[in-house]
């Protein structure tokens, strides 16, 4: 099958270009990561990230035929959706280091801004902190985020303000700690987000929900935080 | 070596998985100047793939649970070559370490009482006299590794750990006194090479499952730490002991947690028979992993496998119902649909034993200090070098690891090494000297690769290596096949020494990384092969047709493979726990 891949090596290329490869998939509906492996056998200069190859580590977020997703759990047929050609580009909105490898510093910076760790200054008990199953259930749909950046790099608000808007992934994690019964920094966390950009740049476009490979819903989490901020203000 | 920049630290940790980040956290909290070098962003480490849980006697499921029962299970599971002092330490300190993780924010699943949810796992009992199935594995649904790794990363962010993300460690640096003085690493983004000079160098590089064709392991598990140690001339221990997980998804190799069977799932053959009842009448599907893996292979060899080729069996889960599956095993449901086109709510998952875990590794004591031996066979500490996690062989897993014990191993010994190094560093002492020639020696293989002008390509050689390991060193082993395998690997080693790196550019050159990784794979593969051939008995995961019985008279011992002689010697197993009586070797049945 025909695979077209974004190529750019800063050591040798003046500018990026698309390169076509003919790949023999043996008639199988392989995962896109397997296709990249076959291309790399032909052309070892191709650079991409990968690790777990099962959709849990978040290394191989790519733009596949226009849509962000993880190469290891997206099949050719899903990615191409009936088209003949598989087109692979880096995640949009972040600087390219080489080929489809992007510099994720801006993404990680936004994650770190939300203080992504449990805050509870009370001295802990000799055993675990107790939490009811109902309280724990509130973390479902939040803690599973793998930081692949598919959502944040599909978000026009992030493209526009990558330094100021936390983005869907970071905000999902902000809510993960706000809603955790063991965390007692809710006020501080909410006030950290209470400015025109950090959270309120979300325009409800919902690209994040559309692309999340783990089926998570950042828009909903953002909505909850928004309500809490409004409640606090009244 | 004037082209190499030097950065100095009190401690350098190589590897950002569970063990490395737990050690880093300990040292960061104590205010030491540390660096954590990792070839992938920390949350991409293989710990993230751990599913079922972390085994530990926190007495949530059973208020009378006892760490000594956990210790007994682990000793028995190891087929008696796990070191009892180390197992005792792990099981005893375990609850404290798991509570710490919870306090860090790890989102464990909960019981109605609000405590951590524990599920049954293989090989768990209520002590030597009570084979009742225990439920001792603490779980965050079936994403415990993800939850643990992210919690540790988050705490390291909080404590400002100095990360060198996407830096690849190529080799350790050893000085003329035999002390490890640091490590050379390259920045993947720019290609810059740096000598990380350190008073303590901690290897936390994980396993090496990529020596096999079919493995549950991430693509990054290439045995970098074992490779570095062997190139330094250090021995590795029990490296022939490879765990084949009973349930990898057939074809894809993706892991399906033992927690599935813990929650009530079971294996069936093509006749629909629950065959584990024949092999392990008491524990059935929750026998030790080695036992279950062999039973599956036996079913397949006897013609009772499933599918058109009869090359797998089925894991049946549908009787648990949609609610339990979606609540307790949501990740498995996703993986089965993605990689086997099977929704476990409706149909069973096709599974087959798949390479999963390296029980062997760099021998260490419970402080993580690497151990070598002198000419007379006495243990000696390798000055400056530590190992924790899967790369280490402390040894708590012996010949067969119990499910849920790897996550515990990571955090218990990552923490223990951190605490010990903290004390050592506070006692003072300066960096040991490193000469130009020490650095050149450490950099030599890198230099050779850069100068390569012809030779074979990485992908071809890697495939051949994996094929040899898969065919000749699998679940069942045979002397003549292993001898053949050893020879093939020796030939491959020569060819790999001549591998050709065509792309010598600097920016994010993954071809270079893969070439360097291949040299680690061959180190691990050859050590495995020679040690497997040398251990003339069957014990735990090492099962030989030509020596089908356990031989306590000759082999109740660790194997120690020396890269210098390419020979295997024996090292004593520790039978001297401090707080309990020794568990004496018994016939192992489930």
mmCIF file of C-alpha atoms in Angstrom, chain B residues 139-494:
data_model
loop_
_atom_site.group_PDB
_atom_site.id
_atom_site.type_symbol
_atom_site.label_atom_id
_atom_site.label_comp_id
_atom_site.label_asym_id
_atom_site.label_seq_id
_atom_site.Cartn_x
_atom_site.Cartn_y
_atom_site.Cartn_z
ATOM 1 C CA UNK B 139 -5.190 -3.147 42.336
ATOM 2 C CA UNK B 140 -6.162 0.004 40.503
ATOM 3 C CA UNK B 141 -8.648 -1.730 38.184
ATOM 4 C CA UNK B 142 -6.370 -3.436 35.624
ATOM 5 C CA UNK B 143 -4.180 -0.362 35.160
ATOM 6 C CA UNK B 144 -2.087 -0.608 38.322
ATOM 7 C CA UNK B 145 1.223 -0.034 36.556
ATOM 8 C CA UNK B 146 -0.090 3.061 34.820
ATOM 9 C CA UNK B 147 -1.476 4.413 38.090
ATOM 10 C CA UNK B 148 1.756 3.644 39.948
ATOM 11 C CA UNK B 149 4.084 5.075 37.331
ATOM 12 C CA UNK B 150 2.107 8.291 36.980
ATOM 13 C CA UNK B 151 1.901 8.730 40.780
ATOM 14 C CA UNK B 152 5.687 8.354 41.010
ATOM 15 C CA UNK B 153 6.275 10.747 38.134
ATOM 16 C CA UNK B 154 3.956 13.275 39.743
ATOM 17 C CA UNK B 155 5.848 13.086 43.033
ATOM 18 C CA UNK B 156 9.142 13.528 41.219
ATOM 19 C CA UNK B 157 7.732 16.628 39.529
ATOM 20 C CA UNK B 158 6.710 17.893 42.960
ATOM 21 C CA UNK B 159 10.195 17.318 44.345
ATOM 22 C CA UNK B 160 11.993 18.812 41.339
ATOM 23 C CA UNK B 161 13.852 15.710 40.257
ATOM 24 C CA UNK B 162 16.387 16.554 37.601
ATOM 25 C CA UNK B 163 15.229 14.555 34.570
ATOM 26 C CA UNK B 164 17.276 13.954 31.426
ATOM 27 C CA UNK B 165 14.409 12.700 29.295
ATOM 28 C CA UNK B 166 15.223 11.004 25.991
ATOM 29 C CA UNK B 167 18.864 10.586 26.836
ATOM 30 C CA UNK B 168 20.294 7.186 26.034
ATOM 31 C CA UNK B 169 22.954 5.654 28.305
ATOM 32 C CA UNK B 170 25.518 3.831 26.189
ATOM 33 C CA UNK B 171 28.056 2.496 28.670
ATOM 34 C CA UNK B 172 29.245 2.620 32.256
ATOM 35 C CA UNK B 173 32.610 4.151 33.040
ATOM 36 C CA UNK B 174 34.981 2.154 35.215
ATOM 37 C CA UNK B 175 38.276 3.414 36.562
ATOM 38 C CA UNK B 176 41.553 1.587 37.122
ATOM 39 C CA UNK B 177 40.473 0.533 40.643
ATOM 40 C CA UNK B 178 37.423 -1.201 39.218
ATOM 41 C CA UNK B 179 35.017 1.408 40.612
ATOM 42 C CA UNK B 180 32.108 2.640 38.507
ATOM 43 C CA UNK B 181 32.472 6.399 38.227
ATOM 44 C CA UNK B 182 29.490 7.251 36.079
ATOM 45 C CA UNK B 183 27.913 6.646 32.721
ATOM 46 C CA UNK B 184 28.133 8.023 29.192
ATOM 47 C CA UNK B 185 24.844 9.053 27.629
ATOM 48 C CA UNK B 186 23.712 10.777 24.449
ATOM 49 C CA UNK B 187 20.989 13.339 24.110
ATOM 50 C CA UNK B 188 18.646 11.887 21.510
ATOM 51 C CA UNK B 189 17.369 15.268 20.371
ATOM 52 C CA UNK B 190 20.785 16.741 19.553
ATOM 53 C CA UNK B 191 23.193 13.806 19.525
ATOM 54 C CA UNK B 192 25.355 15.457 22.189
ATOM 55 C CA UNK B 193 27.385 13.043 24.288
ATOM 56 C CA UNK B 194 27.927 13.654 28.004
ATOM 57 C CA UNK B 195 29.858 11.924 30.769
ATOM 58 C CA UNK B 196 27.575 11.842 33.807
ATOM 59 C CA UNK B 197 30.091 11.654 36.599
ATOM 60 C CA UNK B 198 28.582 10.244 39.733
ATOM 61 C CA UNK B 199 29.413 8.995 43.206
ATOM 62 C CA UNK B 200 26.637 6.419 42.877
ATOM 63 C CA UNK B 201 25.345 5.043 39.583
ATOM 64 C CA UNK B 202 22.034 3.202 39.767
ATOM 65 C CA UNK B 203 20.895 0.979 36.923
ATOM 66 C CA UNK B 204 17.102 0.797 36.723
ATOM 67 C CA UNK B 205 16.898 -0.080 33.059
ATOM 68 C CA UNK B 206 14.293 -2.830 33.269
ATOM 69 C CA UNK B 207 14.094 -6.084 31.394
ATOM 70 C CA UNK B 208 14.995 -7.416 27.996
ATOM 71 C CA UNK B 209 11.996 -9.285 26.673
ATOM 72 C CA UNK B 210 12.834 -8.125 23.171
ATOM 73 C CA UNK B 211 15.365 -10.950 22.878
ATOM 74 C CA UNK B 212 12.316 -13.083 22.039
ATOM 75 C CA UNK B 213 10.151 -12.911 18.913
ATOM 76 C CA UNK B 214 6.956 -12.965 20.886
ATOM 77 C CA UNK B 215 6.889 -10.961 24.093
ATOM 78 C CA UNK B 216 4.575 -8.893 26.231
ATOM 79 C CA UNK B 217 7.425 -6.414 26.637
ATOM 80 C CA UNK B 218 7.567 -2.916 25.224
ATOM 81 C CA UNK B 219 9.822 -2.272 22.231
ATOM 82 C CA UNK B 220 12.191 -0.404 24.544
ATOM 83 C CA UNK B 221 12.966 -3.477 26.697
ATOM 84 C CA UNK B 222 16.349 -4.232 25.216
ATOM 85 C CA UNK B 223 18.406 -5.123 28.283
ATOM 86 C CA UNK B 224 20.532 -1.987 28.224
ATOM 87 C CA UNK B 225 21.600 -2.322 31.871
ATOM 88 C CA UNK B 226 22.528 -5.986 31.603
ATOM 89 C CA UNK B 227 24.428 -5.216 28.421
ATOM 90 C CA UNK B 228 26.381 -2.426 30.112
ATOM 91 C CA UNK B 229 27.225 -4.613 33.115
ATOM 92 C CA UNK B 230 28.377 -7.535 30.975
ATOM 93 C CA UNK B 231 30.569 -5.274 28.844
ATOM 94 C CA UNK B 232 32.172 -4.089 32.062
ATOM 95 C CA UNK B 233 33.047 -7.713 32.835
ATOM 96 C CA UNK B 234 30.496 -8.077 35.635
ATOM 97 C CA UNK B 235 28.583 -11.327 36.131
ATOM 98 C CA UNK B 236 24.819 -11.831 35.830
ATOM 99 C CA UNK B 237 22.797 -14.222 37.934
ATOM 100 C CA UNK B 238 20.033 -16.736 37.061
ATOM 101 C CA UNK B 239 19.774 -15.155 33.628
ATOM 102 C CA UNK B 240 18.435 -18.431 32.187
ATOM 103 C CA UNK B 241 15.239 -17.851 34.182
ATOM 104 C CA UNK B 242 12.711 -16.220 31.843
ATOM 105 C CA UNK B 243 9.061 -16.103 32.729
ATOM 106 C CA UNK B 244 6.566 -16.963 30.033
ATOM 107 C CA UNK B 245 3.280 -15.370 30.987
ATOM 108 C CA UNK B 246 0.479 -17.883 30.440
ATOM 109 C CA UNK B 247 -1.775 -15.369 28.747
ATOM 110 C CA UNK B 248 -0.358 -13.208 25.988
ATOM 111 C CA UNK B 249 -2.858 -12.499 23.212
ATOM 112 C CA UNK B 250 -2.132 -15.054 20.485
ATOM 113 C CA UNK B 251 -0.360 -13.418 17.564
ATOM 114 C CA UNK B 252 -0.023 -9.957 19.120
ATOM 115 C CA UNK B 253 1.862 -10.875 22.302
ATOM 116 C CA UNK B 254 -0.023 -8.229 24.284
ATOM 117 C CA UNK B 255 -0.407 -9.081 27.985
ATOM 118 C CA UNK B 256 -3.700 -10.234 29.483
ATOM 119 C CA UNK B 257 -3.436 -9.942 33.246
ATOM 120 C CA UNK B 258 -3.493 -12.895 35.633
ATOM 121 C CA UNK B 259 -6.111 -10.763 37.378
ATOM 122 C CA UNK B 260 -8.578 -12.129 34.801
ATOM 123 C CA UNK B 261 -8.186 -15.537 36.372
ATOM 124 C CA UNK B 262 -8.074 -13.897 39.810
ATOM 125 C CA UNK B 263 -11.515 -12.441 39.140
ATOM 126 C CA UNK B 264 -12.825 -15.882 38.153
ATOM 127 C CA UNK B 265 -11.868 -16.371 34.522
ATOM 128 C CA UNK B 266 -10.413 -19.706 33.426
ATOM 129 C CA UNK B 267 -8.617 -21.416 30.558
ATOM 130 C CA UNK B 268 -10.246 -23.894 28.209
ATOM 131 C CA UNK B 269 -8.913 -26.126 25.436
ATOM 132 C CA UNK B 270 -10.551 -26.916 22.104
ATOM 133 C CA UNK B 271 -12.937 -29.351 23.795
ATOM 134 C CA UNK B 272 -14.092 -26.619 26.136
ATOM 135 C CA UNK B 273 -12.425 -28.439 29.020
ATOM 136 C CA UNK B 274 -11.134 -26.459 32.017
ATOM 137 C CA UNK B 275 -7.833 -28.299 31.736
ATOM 138 C CA UNK B 276 -5.992 -26.684 34.663
ATOM 139 C CA UNK B 277 -8.059 -28.901 36.956
ATOM 140 C CA UNK B 278 -5.930 -31.792 35.738
ATOM 141 C CA UNK B 279 -2.572 -30.070 36.184
ATOM 142 C CA UNK B 280 -3.157 -28.210 39.469
ATOM 143 C CA UNK B 281 -6.163 -29.730 41.250
ATOM 144 C CA UNK B 282 -6.095 -27.269 44.143
ATOM 145 C CA UNK B 283 -5.071 -23.895 42.722
ATOM 146 C CA UNK B 284 -6.264 -24.670 39.177
ATOM 147 C CA UNK B 285 -5.913 -21.557 36.989
ATOM 148 C CA UNK B 286 -4.130 -19.734 39.812
ATOM 149 C CA UNK B 287 -1.143 -22.058 40.073
ATOM 150 C CA UNK B 288 2.340 -20.559 39.594
ATOM 151 C CA UNK B 289 2.857 -18.962 36.186
ATOM 152 C CA UNK B 290 5.489 -21.503 35.169
ATOM 153 C CA UNK B 291 3.047 -24.317 35.931
ATOM 154 C CA UNK B 292 0.166 -22.743 33.994
ATOM 155 C CA UNK B 293 2.387 -21.834 31.013
ATOM 156 C CA UNK B 294 3.687 -25.405 30.762
ATOM 157 C CA UNK B 295 0.174 -26.823 31.057
ATOM 158 C CA UNK B 296 -1.015 -24.677 28.160
ATOM 159 C CA UNK B 297 1.950 -25.711 26.022
ATOM 160 C CA UNK B 298 1.273 -29.354 26.867
ATOM 161 C CA UNK B 299 -2.355 -29.011 25.767
ATOM 162 C CA UNK B 300 -1.212 -27.467 22.501
ATOM 163 C CA UNK B 301 1.451 -30.148 21.930
ATOM 164 C CA UNK B 302 -1.096 -32.886 22.661
ATOM 165 C CA UNK B 303 -3.386 -31.540 19.949
ATOM 166 C CA UNK B 304 -5.948 -29.871 22.175
ATOM 167 C CA UNK B 305 -5.129 -26.314 21.155
ATOM 168 C CA UNK B 306 -7.754 -23.999 19.704
ATOM 169 C CA UNK B 307 -8.019 -22.289 16.324
ATOM 170 C CA UNK B 308 -7.347 -23.644 12.821
ATOM 171 C CA UNK B 309 -3.672 -24.209 13.688
ATOM 172 C CA UNK B 310 -4.413 -25.480 17.186
ATOM 173 C CA UNK B 311 -1.756 -23.078 18.433
ATOM 174 C CA UNK B 312 -3.446 -21.362 21.375
ATOM 175 C CA UNK B 313 -6.051 -21.875 24.101
ATOM 176 C CA UNK B 314 -8.947 -19.696 25.217
ATOM 177 C CA UNK B 315 -9.346 -17.539 28.301
ATOM 178 C CA UNK B 316 -13.026 -17.532 29.188
ATOM 179 C CA UNK B 317 -14.412 -14.476 30.959
ATOM 180 C CA UNK B 318 -17.975 -13.977 29.710
ATOM 181 C CA UNK B 319 -19.500 -15.777 32.719
ATOM 182 C CA UNK B 320 -18.252 -12.919 34.952
ATOM 183 C CA UNK B 321 -20.762 -10.603 33.335
ATOM 184 C CA UNK B 322 -20.434 -7.212 31.730
ATOM 185 C CA UNK B 323 -20.518 -5.224 34.973
ATOM 186 C CA UNK B 324 -17.593 -7.002 36.615
ATOM 187 C CA UNK B 325 -15.588 -6.963 33.390
ATOM 188 C CA UNK B 326 -16.105 -3.272 32.778
ATOM 189 C CA UNK B 327 -15.462 -2.385 36.423
ATOM 190 C CA UNK B 328 -12.499 -4.615 37.238
ATOM 191 C CA UNK B 329 -10.975 -5.353 33.836
ATOM 192 C CA UNK B 330 -11.753 -2.393 31.561
ATOM 193 C CA UNK B 331 -8.271 -2.284 30.008
ATOM 194 C CA UNK B 332 -8.402 -5.977 29.121
ATOM 195 C CA UNK B 333 -11.729 -5.480 27.383
ATOM 196 C CA UNK B 334 -10.151 -2.719 25.264
ATOM 197 C CA UNK B 335 -7.015 -4.727 24.457
ATOM 198 C CA UNK B 336 -8.935 -7.881 23.535
ATOM 199 C CA UNK B 337 -11.167 -5.952 21.154
ATOM 200 C CA UNK B 338 -8.219 -4.086 19.586
ATOM 201 C CA UNK B 339 -5.751 -6.961 19.282
ATOM 202 C CA UNK B 340 -7.907 -10.108 19.111
ATOM 203 C CA UNK B 341 -11.192 -8.726 17.762
ATOM 204 C CA UNK B 342 -12.797 -10.489 20.728
ATOM 205 C CA UNK B 343 -15.074 -8.778 23.215
ATOM 206 C CA UNK B 344 -14.556 -10.766 26.444
ATOM 207 C CA UNK B 345 -18.114 -9.971 27.480
ATOM 208 C CA UNK B 346 -19.226 -12.254 24.655
ATOM 209 C CA UNK B 347 -16.366 -14.513 23.544
ATOM 210 C CA UNK B 348 -13.179 -15.937 25.042
ATOM 211 C CA UNK B 349 -9.755 -14.421 24.326
ATOM 212 C CA UNK B 350 -7.191 -16.496 22.351
ATOM 213 C CA UNK B 351 -4.041 -16.688 24.487
ATOM 214 C CA UNK B 352 -0.645 -18.364 24.432
ATOM 215 C CA UNK B 353 2.382 -18.352 26.810
ATOM 216 C CA UNK B 354 4.507 -15.314 25.920
ATOM 217 C CA UNK B 355 7.912 -14.101 27.131
ATOM 218 C CA UNK B 356 7.207 -11.686 29.953
ATOM 219 C CA UNK B 357 9.841 -11.213 32.641
ATOM 220 C CA UNK B 358 13.557 -11.638 33.302
ATOM 221 C CA UNK B 359 13.974 -13.145 36.762
ATOM 222 C CA UNK B 360 17.762 -12.970 36.472
ATOM 223 C CA UNK B 361 19.953 -9.919 36.274
ATOM 224 C CA UNK B 362 22.742 -8.102 38.043
ATOM 225 C CA UNK B 363 23.223 -9.701 41.466
ATOM 226 C CA UNK B 364 22.745 -7.231 44.314
ATOM 227 C CA UNK B 365 22.237 -7.141 48.047
ATOM 228 C CA UNK B 366 19.095 -5.623 49.556
ATOM 229 C CA UNK B 367 20.651 -2.138 49.383
ATOM 230 C CA UNK B 368 20.924 -2.451 45.623
ATOM 231 C CA UNK B 369 24.717 -2.697 45.676
ATOM 232 C CA UNK B 370 25.937 -4.677 42.676
ATOM 233 C CA UNK B 371 27.841 -7.834 43.531
ATOM 234 C CA UNK B 372 30.686 -9.506 41.728
ATOM 235 C CA UNK B 373 32.949 -12.317 42.856
ATOM 236 C CA UNK B 374 36.689 -12.579 43.400
ATOM 237 C CA UNK B 375 38.814 -15.378 41.976
ATOM 238 C CA UNK B 376 38.099 -17.547 45.024
ATOM 239 C CA UNK B 377 34.350 -17.203 44.513
ATOM 240 C CA UNK B 378 33.710 -14.813 47.397
ATOM 241 C CA UNK B 379 31.169 -12.020 46.946
ATOM 242 C CA UNK B 380 32.514 -8.505 46.608
ATOM 243 C CA UNK B 381 30.692 -5.208 46.224
ATOM 244 C CA UNK B 382 31.186 -3.350 42.939
ATOM 245 C CA UNK B 383 32.220 0.077 44.107
ATOM 246 C CA UNK B 384 29.860 2.831 42.919
ATOM 247 C CA UNK B 385 27.340 0.615 41.097
ATOM 248 C CA UNK B 386 23.776 -0.193 42.099
ATOM 249 C CA UNK B 387 20.924 -1.997 40.351
ATOM 250 C CA UNK B 388 17.201 -2.042 41.155
ATOM 251 C CA UNK B 389 14.081 -3.460 39.574
ATOM 252 C CA UNK B 390 13.951 -5.974 36.749
ATOM 253 C CA UNK B 391 17.588 -5.411 35.746
ATOM 254 C CA UNK B 392 18.642 -6.531 39.235
ATOM 255 C CA UNK B 393 18.606 -10.004 40.729
ATOM 256 C CA UNK B 394 18.393 -9.347 44.456
ATOM 257 C CA UNK B 395 16.918 -12.143 44.293
ATOM 258 C CA UNK B 396 13.260 -12.188 45.247
ATOM 259 C CA UNK B 397 11.903 -14.101 42.254
ATOM 260 C CA UNK B 398 14.364 -16.976 41.975
ATOM 261 C CA UNK B 399 13.301 -19.355 39.230
ATOM 262 C CA UNK B 400 9.736 -18.088 38.918
ATOM 263 C CA UNK B 401 8.165 -14.763 39.845
ATOM 264 C CA UNK B 402 4.707 -14.563 41.351
ATOM 265 C CA UNK B 403 2.259 -12.176 39.729
ATOM 266 C CA UNK B 404 2.089 -8.841 41.496
ATOM 267 C CA UNK B 405 5.577 -9.199 42.958
ATOM 268 C CA UNK B 406 7.341 -7.202 40.259
ATOM 269 C CA UNK B 407 5.712 -3.865 41.110
ATOM 270 C CA UNK B 408 6.473 -4.539 44.776
ATOM 271 C CA UNK B 409 10.089 -5.365 43.926
ATOM 272 C CA UNK B 410 10.434 -2.060 42.037
ATOM 273 C CA UNK B 411 9.225 0.215 44.776
ATOM 274 C CA UNK B 412 10.670 -1.691 47.743
ATOM 275 C CA UNK B 413 14.175 -1.922 46.341
ATOM 276 C CA UNK B 414 14.118 1.421 44.527
ATOM 277 C CA UNK B 415 13.355 2.977 47.886
ATOM 278 C CA UNK B 416 15.876 0.789 49.766
ATOM 279 C CA UNK B 417 18.685 1.750 47.396
ATOM 280 C CA UNK B 418 17.711 5.411 47.658
ATOM 281 C CA UNK B 419 17.813 5.296 51.451
ATOM 282 C CA UNK B 420 21.133 3.466 51.529
ATOM 283 C CA UNK B 421 22.785 5.799 49.023
ATOM 284 C CA UNK B 422 21.483 8.800 50.937
ATOM 285 C CA UNK B 423 23.300 7.544 54.046
ATOM 286 C CA UNK B 424 26.446 6.772 52.096
ATOM 287 C CA UNK B 425 26.490 10.182 50.443
ATOM 288 C CA UNK B 426 25.992 11.946 53.757
ATOM 289 C CA UNK B 427 29.068 10.214 55.114
ATOM 290 C CA UNK B 428 31.003 12.212 52.553
ATOM 291 C CA UNK B 429 33.686 11.107 50.146
ATOM 292 C CA UNK B 430 34.486 12.586 46.790
ATOM 293 C CA UNK B 431 34.099 11.515 43.188
ATOM 294 C CA UNK B 432 36.525 8.788 42.288
ATOM 295 C CA UNK B 433 39.052 9.606 39.588
ATOM 296 C CA UNK B 434 38.296 8.908 35.975
ATOM 297 C CA UNK B 435 41.099 9.033 33.430
ATOM 298 C CA UNK B 436 40.908 9.875 29.739
ATOM 299 C CA UNK B 437 41.571 6.254 28.894
ATOM 300 C CA UNK B 438 38.752 5.059 31.193
ATOM 301 C CA UNK B 439 36.403 7.269 29.216
ATOM 302 C CA UNK B 440 37.793 6.168 25.881
ATOM 303 C CA UNK B 441 37.323 2.558 26.881
ATOM 304 C CA UNK B 442 33.689 3.202 27.799
ATOM 305 C CA UNK B 443 33.132 5.063 24.552
ATOM 306 C CA UNK B 444 34.801 2.529 22.292
ATOM 307 C CA UNK B 445 31.763 0.683 20.953
ATOM 308 C CA UNK B 446 30.038 3.952 20.206
ATOM 309 C CA UNK B 447 33.098 5.131 18.322
ATOM 310 C CA UNK B 448 33.234 1.906 16.312
ATOM 311 C CA UNK B 449 29.632 2.267 15.254
ATOM 312 C CA UNK B 450 30.255 5.826 14.077
ATOM 313 C CA UNK B 451 33.123 4.639 11.912
ATOM 314 C CA UNK B 452 31.271 1.679 10.357
ATOM 315 C CA UNK B 453 31.257 1.776 6.560
ATOM 316 C CA UNK B 454 29.861 -1.624 5.675
ATOM 317 C CA UNK B 455 28.115 -4.584 7.269
ATOM 318 C CA UNK B 456 24.627 -5.915 7.833
ATOM 319 C CA UNK B 457 21.609 -3.916 8.940
ATOM 320 C CA UNK B 458 20.118 -3.876 12.411
ATOM 321 C CA UNK B 459 16.623 -5.134 11.560
ATOM 322 C CA UNK B 460 17.821 -8.340 9.886
ATOM 323 C CA UNK B 461 20.209 -9.254 12.684
ATOM 324 C CA UNK B 462 17.658 -8.490 15.381
ATOM 325 C CA UNK B 463 15.083 -10.732 13.727
ATOM 326 C CA UNK B 464 17.555 -13.598 13.515
ATOM 327 C CA UNK B 465 18.488 -13.228 17.168
ATOM 328 C CA UNK B 466 14.853 -13.242 18.246
ATOM 329 C CA UNK B 467 14.156 -16.326 16.168
ATOM 330 C CA UNK B 468 16.989 -18.269 17.784
ATOM 331 C CA UNK B 469 15.803 -17.380 21.272
ATOM 332 C CA UNK B 470 12.179 -18.207 20.456
ATOM 333 C CA UNK B 471 12.975 -21.585 18.933
ATOM 334 C CA UNK B 472 15.761 -22.834 21.169
ATOM 335 C CA UNK B 473 15.113 -21.228 24.581
ATOM 336 C CA UNK B 474 11.335 -21.256 24.998
ATOM 337 C CA UNK B 475 9.013 -22.793 27.604
ATOM 338 C CA UNK B 476 10.430 -26.277 27.074
ATOM 339 C CA UNK B 477 14.160 -26.647 26.503
ATOM 340 C CA UNK B 478 16.418 -29.425 25.287
ATOM 341 C CA UNK B 479 20.212 -29.804 25.570
ATOM 342 C CA UNK B 480 20.978 -30.346 21.908
ATOM 343 C CA UNK B 481 18.782 -27.494 20.741
ATOM 344 C CA UNK B 482 20.320 -25.166 23.288
ATOM 345 C CA UNK B 483 23.843 -26.161 22.271
ATOM 346 C CA UNK B 484 22.859 -25.392 18.695
ATOM 347 C CA UNK B 485 21.374 -22.089 19.821
ATOM 348 C CA UNK B 486 24.532 -21.132 21.676
ATOM 349 C CA UNK B 487 26.515 -21.676 18.497
ATOM 350 C CA UNK B 488 24.117 -19.628 16.378
ATOM 351 C CA UNK B 489 24.310 -16.782 18.867
ATOM 352 C CA UNK B 490 28.081 -16.879 18.843
ATOM 353 C CA UNK B 491 27.991 -16.450 15.043
ATOM 354 C CA UNK B 492 25.440 -13.680 15.395
ATOM 355 C CA UNK B 493 27.639 -11.890 17.906
ATOM 356 C CA UNK B 494 30.413 -11.662 15.318
#
